[in-house]
Each structure stands twice: as structure tokens, then as C-alpha cells.
């Protein structure tokens, strides 16, 4: 954990030290999405209608869009 003083925040990416650090979603995705996609490259994901599954280790995580919520199913 790297603790910083609030006066050291540049305001460009991290805006404040509140929960979420005031980071805009767009900026977060612009910064982190390419790294996440690179890590997932070559992995198998199984897309079905209204759900997507990701194998990880010896488990499969399936996210389902059910009505107005998402459900997570974890299979060994």
C-alpha cells in the first residue's frame, strides 16, 4: 500500500482521496482496458446469449444478465 498526501495529487487521473479517487470511468478504461485485454488475449471465453463465461484456474465464472441484475455462477 502506497500512502500519499492529498497535496501530491496532480488532479489529472486521481482527483481526490475519496472512495473511487474521483477517477472518471472513461479515464480508468482508457488506462486499464488495454492491459486487461492484453492479459486475456489467447484465453478462451465462452459467450452465450445474455451470459459470458471466463475460465480461471480450475473454476469457470459465468456472468448472466437476468432481468435488472447480473448473477454470477462459479463452477469447479
CSV table of C-alpha atoms in Angstrom, one decimal:
chain,number,residue,atom,x,y,z
A,1,UNK,CA,0.0,0.0,0.0
A,2,UNK,CA,1.4,3.3,-1.1
A,3,UNK,CA,0.0,6.2,1.0
A,4,UNK,CA,0.3,9.7,-0.4
A,5,UNK,CA,-0.5,13.1,0.9
A,6,UNK,CA,-3.5,14.8,-0.7
A,7,UNK,CA,-1.4,17.8,-1.8
A,8,UNK,CA,0.6,15.4,-4.0
A,9,UNK,CA,-2.4,14.6,-6.2
A,10,UNK,CA,-1.9,16.1,-9.7
A,11,UNK,CA,-5.7,16.1,-10.5
A,12,UNK,CA,-5.3,14.6,-14.0
A,13,UNK,CA,-6.1,11.0,-13.2
A,14,UNK,CA,-6.7,10.8,-9.5
A,15,UNK,CA,-8.9,13.8,-8.4
A,16,UNK,CA,-9.1,13.2,-4.7
A,17,UNK,CA,-8.6,10.5,-2.0
A,18,UNK,CA,-12.3,9.7,-1.5
A,19,UNK,CA,-13.7,6.3,-2.5
A,20,UNK,CA,-13.0,5.9,-6.2
A,21,UNK,CA,-10.5,8.7,-6.1
A,22,UNK,CA,-12.6,10.8,-8.4
A,23,UNK,CA,-11.3,8.8,-11.3
A,24,UNK,CA,-13.6,9.2,-14.3
A,25,UNK,CA,-14.8,5.9,-15.8
A,26,UNK,CA,-13.6,6.9,-19.3
A,27,UNK,CA,-10.1,7.7,-18.0
A,28,UNK,CA,-9.9,4.4,-16.0
A,29,UNK,CA,-11.0,2.3,-19.0
A,30,UNK,CA,-8.6,4.2,-21.3
A,31,UNK,CA,-5.7,3.5,-18.9
A,32,UNK,CA,-6.5,-0.1,-17.8
A,33,UNK,CA,-8.6,-1.7,-20.6
A,34,UNK,CA,-5.7,-2.3,-23.0
A,35,UNK,CA,-3.7,-4.0,-20.2
A,36,UNK,CA,-6.7,-6.2,-19.3
A,37,UNK,CA,-7.3,-7.2,-22.9
A,38,UNK,CA,-3.6,-8.0,-23.4
A,39,UNK,CA,-3.8,-10.3,-20.3
A,40,UNK,CA,-6.9,-12.0,-21.7
A,41,UNK,CA,-5.5,-12.5,-25.2
A,42,UNK,CA,-5.4,-16.1,-26.1
A,43,UNK,CA,-7.7,-17.2,-23.3
A,44,UNK,CA,-10.9,-18.9,-24.1
A,45,UNK,CA,-14.1,-17.3,-23.2
A,46,UNK,CA,-17.5,-18.8,-24.0
A,47,UNK,CA,-20.2,-16.3,-25.0
A,48,UNK,CA,-23.8,-17.4,-24.8
A,49,UNK,CA,-26.9,-15.3,-25.2
A,50,UNK,CA,-27.2,-13.0,-22.1
A,51,UNK,CA,-24.1,-14.6,-20.4
A,52,UNK,CA,-20.4,-14.8,-20.7
A,53,UNK,CA,-18.0,-17.3,-19.0
A,54,UNK,CA,-14.4,-17.0,-18.1
A,55,UNK,CA,-12.2,-20.0,-17.1
A,56,UNK,CA,-9.8,-19.1,-14.3
A,57,UNK,CA,-7.6,-21.8,-12.8
A,58,UNK,CA,-9.9,-24.8,-12.0
A,59,UNK,CA,-13.1,-22.7,-12.0
A,60,UNK,CA,-15.4,-21.2,-14.6
A,61,UNK,CA,-17.0,-17.9,-13.8
A,62,UNK,CA,-20.3,-17.2,-15.6
A,63,UNK,CA,-22.0,-13.8,-15.5
A,64,UNK,CA,-25.7,-13.9,-16.5
A,65,UNK,CA,-27.9,-10.9,-17.4
A,66,UNK,CA,-31.1,-11.7,-15.6
A,67,UNK,CA,-33.8,-9.0,-15.7
A,68,UNK,CA,-32.5,-5.9,-14.0
A,69,UNK,CA,-29.5,-7.6,-12.3
A,70,UNK,CA,-26.4,-9.8,-13.0
A,71,UNK,CA,-25.9,-13.2,-11.5
A,72,UNK,CA,-22.6,-14.9,-11.0
A,73,UNK,CA,-22.3,-18.7,-11.2
A,74,UNK,CA,-19.0,-20.3,-10.2
A,75,UNK,CA,-18.3,-23.9,-11.3
A,76,UNK,CA,-15.4,-26.1,-10.3
